[in-house]
Short mmCIF file of C-alpha atoms and ligand atoms in Angstrom, two decimals:
data_model
loop_
_atom_site.label_atom_id
_atom_site.label_comp_id
_atom_site.label_asym_id
_atom_site.label_seq_id
_atom_site.Cartn_x
_atom_site.Cartn_y
_atom_site.Cartn_z
CA MET Z 1 43.14 37.56 79.45
CA ILE Z 2 40.70 35.28 77.60
CA ARG Z 3 40.12 33.39 80.82
CA LEU Z 4 39.34 36.61 82.61
CA ARG Z 5 36.80 37.64 79.91
CA LEU Z 6 35.17 34.25 80.05
CA LYS Z 7 34.95 34.55 83.79
CA THR Z 8 33.38 38.02 83.52
CA SER Z 9 30.86 36.78 80.92
CA ILE Z 10 29.85 33.88 83.12
CA VAL Z 11 29.38 36.24 86.04
CA TYR Z 12 27.22 38.52 83.85
CA ILE Z 13 25.07 35.67 82.54
CA LEU Z 14 24.64 34.19 86.01
CA SER Z 15 23.69 37.60 87.41
CA ILE Z 16 21.06 38.16 84.71
CA ALA Z 17 19.72 34.65 85.19
CA PHE Z 18 19.61 35.21 88.95
CA ILE Z 19 17.76 38.55 88.58
CA LEU Z 20 15.27 37.02 86.13
CA ALA Z 21 14.70 34.02 88.42
CA LEU Z 22 14.24 36.34 91.38
CA MET Z 23 11.77 38.48 89.42
CA LYS Z 24 9.88 35.40 88.37
CA PHE Z 25 9.63 33.88 91.83
CA THR Z 26 8.76 37.16 93.48
CA ASN Z 27 6.18 37.84 90.77
CA ILE Z 28 7.85 41.14 89.90
CA VAL Z 29 8.32 39.77 86.40
CA LYS Z 30 4.60 39.94 85.83
CA TYR Z 31 4.74 43.70 86.10
CA ASN Z 32 8.06 44.21 84.39
CA LEU Z 33 7.09 45.92 81.17
CA PRO Z 34 10.29 45.40 79.08
CA TYR Z 35 10.35 41.70 80.00
CA THR Z 36 6.65 41.28 79.21
CA MET Z 37 6.99 43.14 75.92
CA VAL Z 38 9.96 41.10 74.73
CA LYS Z 39 8.26 37.88 75.79
CA SER Z 40 4.95 38.83 74.11
CA TYR Z 41 6.78 39.72 70.92
CA PHE Z 42 8.45 36.30 70.69
CA VAL Z 43 5.22 34.49 71.57
CA TYR Z 44 3.47 36.54 68.88
CA VAL Z 45 6.07 35.84 66.15
CA ASN Z 46 6.05 32.15 67.00
CA GLU Z 47 2.22 32.00 66.85
CA MET Z 48 2.11 33.82 63.51
CA ASN Z 49 4.60 31.39 62.00
CA ARG Z 50 2.68 28.38 63.23
CA TYR Z 51 -0.63 29.72 61.85
CA GLU Z 52 1.11 30.49 58.55
CA GLN Z 53 2.31 26.90 58.26
CA LEU Z 54 -1.14 25.58 59.13
CA VAL Z 55 -3.21 27.68 56.70
CA PHE Z 56 -0.80 26.88 53.89
CA ASP Z 57 -2.91 23.76 53.31
CA LYS Z 58 -6.53 24.87 53.01
CA LYS Z 59 -7.65 21.27 53.14
CA GLY Z 60 -5.25 20.37 55.92
CA GLY Z 61 -5.78 20.12 59.65
CA ALA Z 62 -6.28 17.16 61.97
CA PHE Z 63 -9.58 16.02 60.46
CA SER Z 64 -9.48 12.48 59.07
CA ASN Z 65 -12.01 10.81 56.79
CA VAL Z 66 -14.24 13.87 56.51
CA GLU Z 67 -17.66 12.91 55.20
CA HIS Z 68 -20.62 15.00 54.14
CA PRO Z 69 -23.60 13.96 52.00
CA ASN Z 70 -23.73 15.68 48.64
CA GLU Z 71 -27.46 15.53 47.98
CA GLU Z 72 -28.80 19.05 48.27
CA ASP Z 73 -27.84 22.71 48.35
CA GLU Z 74 -26.79 24.10 51.71
CA LEU Z 75 -26.07 27.56 53.05
CA TYR Z 76 -24.65 27.86 56.55
CA VAL Z 77 -23.92 31.24 58.11
CA ILE Z 78 -22.24 32.15 61.37
CA ILE Z 79 -22.32 35.72 62.62
CA ILE Z 80 -19.76 36.60 65.29
CA GLY Z 81 -20.78 39.64 67.28
CA GLU Z 82 -18.40 41.95 69.11
CA SER Z 83 -18.51 42.67 72.86
CA ASN Z 84 -22.19 41.81 73.10
CA ASN Z 85 -23.36 41.09 76.65
CA ARG Z 86 -26.66 39.24 76.40
CA GLU Z 87 -28.12 41.05 79.43
CA HIS Z 88 -28.52 44.14 77.26
CA MET Z 89 -30.67 42.29 74.75
CA GLY Z 90 -34.45 42.59 74.81
CA LEU Z 91 -34.61 38.96 73.69
CA TYR Z 92 -32.93 37.95 76.94
CA GLY Z 93 -35.29 40.02 79.07
CA TYR Z 94 -33.50 43.40 79.20
CA TYR Z 95 -35.90 46.11 80.33
CA ARG Z 96 -35.27 48.08 77.13
CA GLN Z 97 -36.41 46.51 73.87
CA THR Z 98 -33.08 46.43 72.07
CA ASN Z 99 -34.19 43.54 69.80
CA PRO Z 100 -37.47 44.67 68.21
CA LEU Z 101 -36.77 42.93 64.87
CA LEU Z 102 -35.50 39.63 66.23
CA LYS Z 103 -38.42 39.62 68.64
CA LYS Z 104 -40.79 39.59 65.65
CA ILE Z 105 -39.30 36.28 64.53
CA SER Z 106 -38.58 34.93 68.01
CA THR Z 107 -40.65 31.79 67.36
CA GLU Z 108 -38.14 30.90 64.62
CA LEU Z 109 -35.18 31.29 66.96
CA VAL Z 110 -33.55 28.86 69.37
CA LEU Z 111 -32.28 31.11 72.13
CA TYR Z 112 -29.65 29.51 74.36
CA LYS Z 113 -29.81 30.81 77.91
CA ASP Z 114 -26.40 29.97 79.32
CA VAL Z 115 -23.51 30.12 76.89
CA ILE Z 116 -20.20 31.77 77.77
CA SER Z 117 -17.02 32.66 75.90
CA PRO Z 118 -13.73 31.05 76.99
CA HIS Z 119 -12.02 34.44 77.31
CA ALA Z 120 -12.84 38.11 77.72
CA ASN Z 121 -11.04 39.32 74.61
CA THR Z 122 -11.36 38.77 70.87
CA ILE Z 123 -8.14 37.07 69.94
CA SER Z 124 -7.90 34.59 72.84
CA SER Z 125 -11.54 33.71 72.45
CA LEU Z 126 -11.71 33.32 68.66
CA SER Z 127 -8.44 31.39 68.48
CA LYS Z 128 -10.32 28.67 70.39
CA VAL Z 129 -13.79 29.18 68.85
CA LEU Z 130 -12.52 28.85 65.27
CA THR Z 131 -10.05 26.02 65.83
CA LEU Z 132 -9.59 22.63 67.49
CA GLY Z 133 -7.96 24.41 70.45
CA ASN Z 134 -9.85 24.50 73.77
CA TYR Z 135 -9.06 25.01 77.44
CA GLU Z 136 -7.74 21.51 78.00
CA MET Z 137 -5.68 21.52 74.79
CA PRO Z 138 -4.92 25.10 73.72
CA GLU Z 139 -2.09 23.95 71.45
CA MET Z 140 -4.64 22.20 69.23
CA LYS Z 141 -5.39 25.62 67.75
CA PHE Z 142 -2.40 24.98 65.50
CA LYS Z 143 -3.77 21.58 64.43
CA GLY Z 144 -7.03 22.38 62.72
CA LEU Z 145 -9.20 25.33 61.67
CA ILE Z 146 -12.93 25.44 61.08
CA PHE Z 147 -12.49 26.50 57.44
CA GLN Z 148 -10.19 23.53 56.78
CA LEU Z 149 -12.91 21.20 58.01
CA PHE Z 150 -15.52 22.77 55.69
CA ASN Z 151 -13.06 22.87 52.78
CA LYS Z 152 -12.50 19.15 53.25
CA ALA Z 153 -16.28 18.64 53.25
CA GLU Z 154 -16.38 20.35 49.82
CA PHE Z 155 -18.02 23.61 50.92
CA GLU Z 156 -17.08 26.97 49.43
CA THR Z 157 -15.89 28.92 52.46
CA TYR Z 158 -16.05 32.66 53.09
CA TRP Z 159 -14.81 35.08 55.74
CA LEU Z 160 -16.55 38.44 55.69
CA SER Z 161 -15.38 40.96 58.25
CA ASN Z 162 -16.08 44.54 59.29
CA GLN Z 163 -13.07 44.54 61.61
CA GLU Z 164 -9.69 45.90 60.63
CA PRO Z 165 -7.62 43.12 59.01
CA ILE Z 166 -4.29 44.39 60.31
CA GLY Z 167 -3.90 45.50 63.88
CA THR Z 168 -2.32 44.44 67.10
CA HIS Z 169 -5.39 42.58 68.30
CA GLU Z 170 -6.79 41.09 65.14
CA THR Z 171 -3.75 39.85 63.30
CA GLY Z 172 -3.83 36.28 64.64
CA ILE Z 173 -7.46 35.89 63.66
CA THR Z 174 -6.81 37.43 60.25
CA LYS Z 175 -4.04 34.90 59.77
CA LEU Z 176 -6.18 31.87 60.49
CA THR Z 177 -8.97 33.10 58.19
CA LYS Z 178 -6.53 32.72 55.29
CA SER Z 179 -7.78 29.16 55.21
CA ALA Z 180 -11.13 30.38 53.81
CA ASP Z 181 -11.62 30.16 50.03
CA LYS Z 182 -12.53 33.84 49.83
CA ARG Z 183 -12.13 36.73 52.26
CA PHE Z 184 -13.82 40.10 52.24
CA PHE Z 185 -12.67 42.96 54.48
CA VAL Z 186 -14.97 45.95 54.32
CA ASN Z 187 -13.18 48.06 56.91
CA SER Z 188 -9.64 49.37 56.87
CA LYS Z 189 -10.01 51.80 59.78
CA SER Z 190 -8.95 51.21 63.35
CA ASN Z 191 -11.65 49.38 65.32
CA ARG Z 192 -11.86 52.05 67.98
CA LYS Z 193 -12.42 54.92 65.60
CA LYS Z 194 -15.42 55.97 63.56
CA SER Z 195 -15.52 53.07 61.13
CA PRO Z 196 -17.99 51.95 58.50
CA PHE Z 197 -21.17 50.58 60.08
CA ASP Z 198 -21.89 46.86 59.96
CA ASP Z 199 -24.32 47.27 57.05
CA MET Z 200 -21.17 47.37 54.88
CA ILE Z 201 -21.29 43.58 54.89
CA PHE Z 202 -24.53 43.47 52.87
CA THR Z 203 -22.99 44.14 49.44
CA PRO Z 204 -20.36 41.37 49.60
CA LEU Z 205 -22.91 39.07 51.26
CA ALA Z 206 -25.32 39.57 48.33
CA LYS Z 207 -22.46 38.74 45.97
CA ILE Z 208 -21.62 35.56 47.89
CA LEU Z 209 -25.27 34.45 47.96
CA GLN Z 210 -25.42 34.79 44.17
CA GLU Z 211 -22.33 32.67 43.58
CA LYS Z 212 -22.91 29.33 41.91
CA ALA Z 213 -21.51 27.01 44.58
CA ASN Z 214 -24.17 24.72 45.98
CA LYS Z 215 -22.59 24.39 49.42
CA LYS Z 216 -21.55 27.57 51.17
CA PHE Z 217 -20.17 28.20 54.62
CA ILE Z 218 -19.91 31.87 55.57
CA ILE Z 219 -18.54 33.45 58.74
CA ILE Z 220 -19.38 37.11 59.25
CA GLN Z 221 -17.47 39.12 61.86
CA LEU Z 222 -19.23 42.28 62.99
CA LEU Z 223 -17.83 45.35 64.69
CA GLY Z 224 -20.99 45.16 66.81
CA SER Z 225 -20.51 46.93 70.15
CA HIS Z 226 -16.78 47.54 70.00
CA VAL Z 227 -15.65 50.69 71.86
CA ASP Z 228 -16.38 53.48 71.22
CA TYR Z 229 -20.01 52.42 71.22
CA ALA Z 230 -21.32 55.72 69.86
CA ASN Z 231 -19.36 55.11 66.64
CA ARG Z 232 -21.17 51.86 65.88
CA TYR Z 233 -24.59 53.02 64.66
CA PRO Z 234 -26.08 55.64 62.34
CA PRO Z 235 -28.09 58.56 63.82
CA ASP Z 236 -31.44 56.76 63.19
CA TYR Z 237 -30.49 54.27 65.88
CA ASN Z 238 -29.87 56.86 68.58
CA LYS Z 239 -33.06 55.69 70.27
CA PHE Z 240 -32.11 55.24 73.93
CA THR Z 241 -31.37 58.70 75.32
CA GLU Z 242 -33.21 58.76 78.67
CA THR Z 243 -31.42 58.17 81.97
CA PRO Z 244 -30.78 54.40 82.08
CA LEU Z 245 -31.19 52.11 85.09
CA THR Z 246 -27.80 51.76 86.75
CA ASP Z 247 -26.14 51.75 90.16
CA PHE Z 248 -23.62 54.28 88.90
CA LYS Z 249 -25.22 57.70 88.94
CA ASN Z 250 -23.03 59.82 86.71
CA LYS Z 251 -23.28 61.37 83.29
CA THR Z 252 -20.51 59.31 81.65
CA ALA Z 253 -22.22 56.10 82.75
CA TYR Z 254 -25.57 57.27 81.33
CA THR Z 255 -24.01 58.27 78.00
CA GLN Z 256 -22.04 55.04 77.65
CA ILE Z 257 -24.92 52.75 78.61
CA ASN Z 258 -27.22 54.51 76.14
CA ALA Z 259 -24.65 54.29 73.34
CA TYR Z 260 -24.08 50.61 74.16
CA ASP Z 261 -27.81 49.86 74.03
CA ASN Z 262 -28.11 51.73 70.72
CA SER Z 263 -25.29 49.63 69.28
CA ILE Z 264 -27.18 46.47 70.35
CA LEU Z 265 -30.30 47.86 68.66
CA TYR Z 266 -28.32 48.31 65.45
CA THR Z 267 -26.89 44.78 65.69
CA ASP Z 268 -30.51 43.57 65.98
CA PHE Z 269 -31.13 45.12 62.55
CA ILE Z 270 -27.97 43.55 61.06
CA ILE Z 271 -28.72 40.02 62.34
CA SER Z 272 -32.37 40.21 61.21
CA GLN Z 273 -31.32 41.35 57.75
CA VAL Z 274 -28.84 38.49 57.36
CA ILE Z 275 -31.52 35.99 58.44
CA GLU Z 276 -33.98 37.47 55.95
CA LYS Z 277 -31.49 37.32 53.07
CA VAL Z 278 -30.64 33.70 53.89
CA LYS Z 279 -34.33 32.81 54.30
CA ASN Z 280 -35.12 34.28 50.85
CA THR Z 281 -32.76 31.81 49.18
CA LYS Z 282 -35.10 28.98 50.35
CA ILE Z 283 -32.06 26.74 50.62
CA LYS Z 284 -31.48 24.34 53.52
CA SER Z 285 -29.77 26.73 55.89
CA TYR Z 286 -29.05 28.06 59.34
CA VAL Z 287 -27.79 31.32 60.79
CA LEU Z 288 -26.00 31.12 64.13
CA TYR Z 289 -25.25 34.29 66.08
CA PHE Z 290 -23.03 34.58 69.14
CA SER Z 291 -20.55 37.12 70.45
CA ASP Z 292 -16.77 36.70 70.71
CA HIS Z 293 -17.06 37.66 74.42
CA GLY Z 294 -19.22 39.89 76.60
CA GLU Z 295 -18.73 43.35 78.05
CA ASP Z 296 -19.08 44.82 81.52
CA VAL Z 297 -21.09 48.00 81.02
CA TYR Z 298 -21.25 49.68 84.45
CA LYS Z 299 -22.19 46.47 86.23
CA ALA Z 300 -19.36 45.34 88.48
CA SER Z 301 -17.56 48.70 88.48
CA ASN Z 302 -17.90 52.30 87.36
CA LYS Z 303 -16.74 51.68 83.80
CA ALA Z 304 -17.48 49.91 80.54
CA PHE Z 305 -14.85 47.47 79.24
CA HIS Z 306 -13.60 43.92 78.90
CA ALA Z 307 -10.27 42.63 80.18
CA GLU Z 308 -9.10 39.19 81.27
CA ASP Z 309 -7.65 40.39 84.57
CA TYR Z 310 -11.03 41.47 85.92
CA LYS Z 311 -13.22 38.75 87.29
CA SER Z 312 -16.55 39.92 85.93
CA LYS Z 313 -19.12 37.45 84.65
CA TYR Z 314 -20.53 40.09 82.28
CA MET Z 315 -17.40 39.78 80.18
CA TYR Z 316 -18.14 36.08 79.54
CA GLU Z 317 -21.94 35.94 79.21
CA ILE Z 318 -22.79 35.93 75.53
CA PRO Z 319 -25.92 35.62 73.41
CA PHE Z 320 -26.21 32.43 71.39
CA LEU Z 321 -29.11 32.12 69.00
CA LEU Z 322 -29.88 29.88 66.10
CA TRP Z 323 -32.24 30.39 63.18
CA ARG Z 324 -33.04 27.38 60.96
CA SER Z 325 -34.82 27.20 57.62
CA GLU Z 326 -37.81 24.90 57.22
CA LYS Z 327 -35.82 22.52 55.04
CA PHE Z 328 -33.18 22.40 57.73
CA ILE Z 329 -35.71 21.69 60.51
CA ASN Z 330 -37.33 18.90 58.49
CA ASN Z 331 -34.03 17.17 57.82
CA THR Z 332 -32.30 17.26 61.18
CA ASN Z 333 -34.36 15.07 63.47
CA ASN Z 334 -31.19 13.54 64.87
CA LEU Z 335 -30.11 16.82 66.49
CA VAL Z 336 -31.10 18.09 69.93
CA PHE Z 337 -31.93 21.76 70.61
CA ASP Z 338 -31.99 22.17 74.38
CA ILE Z 339 -31.75 25.87 75.31
CA ASN Z 340 -30.79 25.12 78.93
CA ARG Z 341 -27.54 23.34 78.18
CA LYS Z 342 -24.59 25.14 79.73
CA TYR Z 343 -21.89 25.60 77.13
CA MET Z 344 -18.58 27.35 76.57
CA THR Z 345 -17.72 28.19 72.97
CA ASP Z 346 -14.15 26.87 73.01
CA ASP Z 347 -15.57 23.51 71.80
CA LEU Z 348 -17.76 25.12 69.16
CA ILE Z 349 -16.06 23.44 66.20
CA TYR Z 350 -17.66 20.12 67.25
CA SER Z 351 -21.11 21.73 67.51
CA ILE Z 352 -20.80 23.41 64.12
CA ALA Z 353 -19.62 20.16 62.51
CA ASP Z 354 -22.60 18.33 64.03
CA LEU Z 355 -25.06 21.05 63.00
CA SER Z 356 -23.72 20.92 59.45
CA ASN Z 357 -23.77 17.11 59.28
CA ILE Z 358 -20.02 16.84 58.77
CA LYS Z 359 -18.44 13.68 60.11
CA PHE Z 360 -14.76 13.04 60.83
CA ASP Z 361 -12.82 10.51 62.90
CA GLU Z 362 -11.72 12.97 65.60
CA PHE Z 363 -15.29 14.20 66.25
CA VAL Z 364 -16.27 14.07 69.95
CA ALA Z 365 -20.05 13.80 70.38
CA LYS Z 366 -20.10 14.90 74.03
CA LYS Z 367 -18.54 18.26 73.01
CA SER Z 368 -21.37 19.10 70.63
CA LEU Z 369 -24.17 21.27 71.99
CA PHE Z 370 -26.55 19.70 69.47
CA ASN Z 371 -25.78 16.04 70.11
CA ASN Z 372 -27.84 13.63 72.22
CA LYS Z 373 -24.55 12.44 73.75
CA PHE Z 374 -23.68 15.98 74.90
CA GLU Z 375 -22.13 16.11 78.37
CA TYR Z 376 -21.83 19.14 80.62
CA ARG Z 377 -18.19 19.93 81.21
CA LYS Z 378 -16.71 22.22 83.84
CA ARG Z 379 -16.39 25.69 82.38
CA ILE Z 380 -12.95 26.83 83.42
CA ILE Z 381 -11.96 30.43 82.77
CA LEU Z 382 -8.87 32.42 83.81
CA ASP Z 383 -6.78 29.20 84.03
CA SER Z 384 -8.44 27.69 87.07
CA LEU Z 385 -11.75 29.40 87.93
CA ASN Z 386 -14.89 27.32 87.64
CA TYR Z 387 -17.34 29.80 86.09
CA ASP Z 388 -20.42 27.95 87.36
CA THR Z 389 -19.39 27.92 90.99
CA PHE Z 390 -17.42 31.17 91.16
CA PHE Z 391 -20.14 33.58 90.03
ZN1 ZN A 1 -13.90 41.27 70.91
#
């Protein structure tokens, strides 16, 4: 009897294994929803646990012998935009002036022409941008986080976000930001819905700027141009209402493109305000703005979206601009600011370390956009596509 049961069980297990193997080799598995869901769930739980273990030590991470001079006050700010395709920015030559305020201070900006994101969605992209993980070594994202590096360099570190802290897409990022000294979440609504506008960040930002610490590192995450675009700006910014230039002649396209451009116009206001507030402190400082990824707004097809499965360059092309205070400019002659360098932001942690004069044993000079030893590296997206030759 027992033997018979054992036999039946083996037959069952072998059959399931055979079906799964067949599905995998025939590629059916890719489209099998229950399988994908179960697999994604386990991957997700595993990732969460690994991040949890990592952020437990705020001064941990694979950064040895971290060194940073302690001579003067410093204030370094990174603004991460949301779904901002640079081609819709007046600063980058868009036919509509969606950056009137940044344009006024354009001589103070270093505007990089060819920077791309490693992925076309927030979580995949930022889990590389904010960690040691990159395309060649994605697992390194569990080995070191940008806040851990700055904590080790004796900075006070802050995460200030207008994106929902708990949600299917943002949870991994929320987890890794636990390594910051202080976190401020100004939005508890779903990202897609009508949420608070990005100006919500100004109150906590003012509070942070007043804090006593003499070395501050702040990362601000905007809601920027997240769908639905029309929910991202107050009525005063509903400026672009005429029929836009597009190959797709339909009313939905016109409405969406206009709303998208208005959201970029509002982001122009937010970035300019942050720069002004930082500038007013007169501390040695920089503000770096880039987007988590781009967005295809009625360019390659008759819709506006971002998704990894679609091979659209608009989902990867991001703005990347740097503002530096006078004190910063006068004290960083060793850095190189070449706007034509082709860069992918999965190696950004090395650039930020370099820009902030933080040294550590594992630093790789050729991966830093601002280093004279910088080397162009193939920009691989979607596992094997060479961005520079494919598009
Ligand atoms: Zn995003």
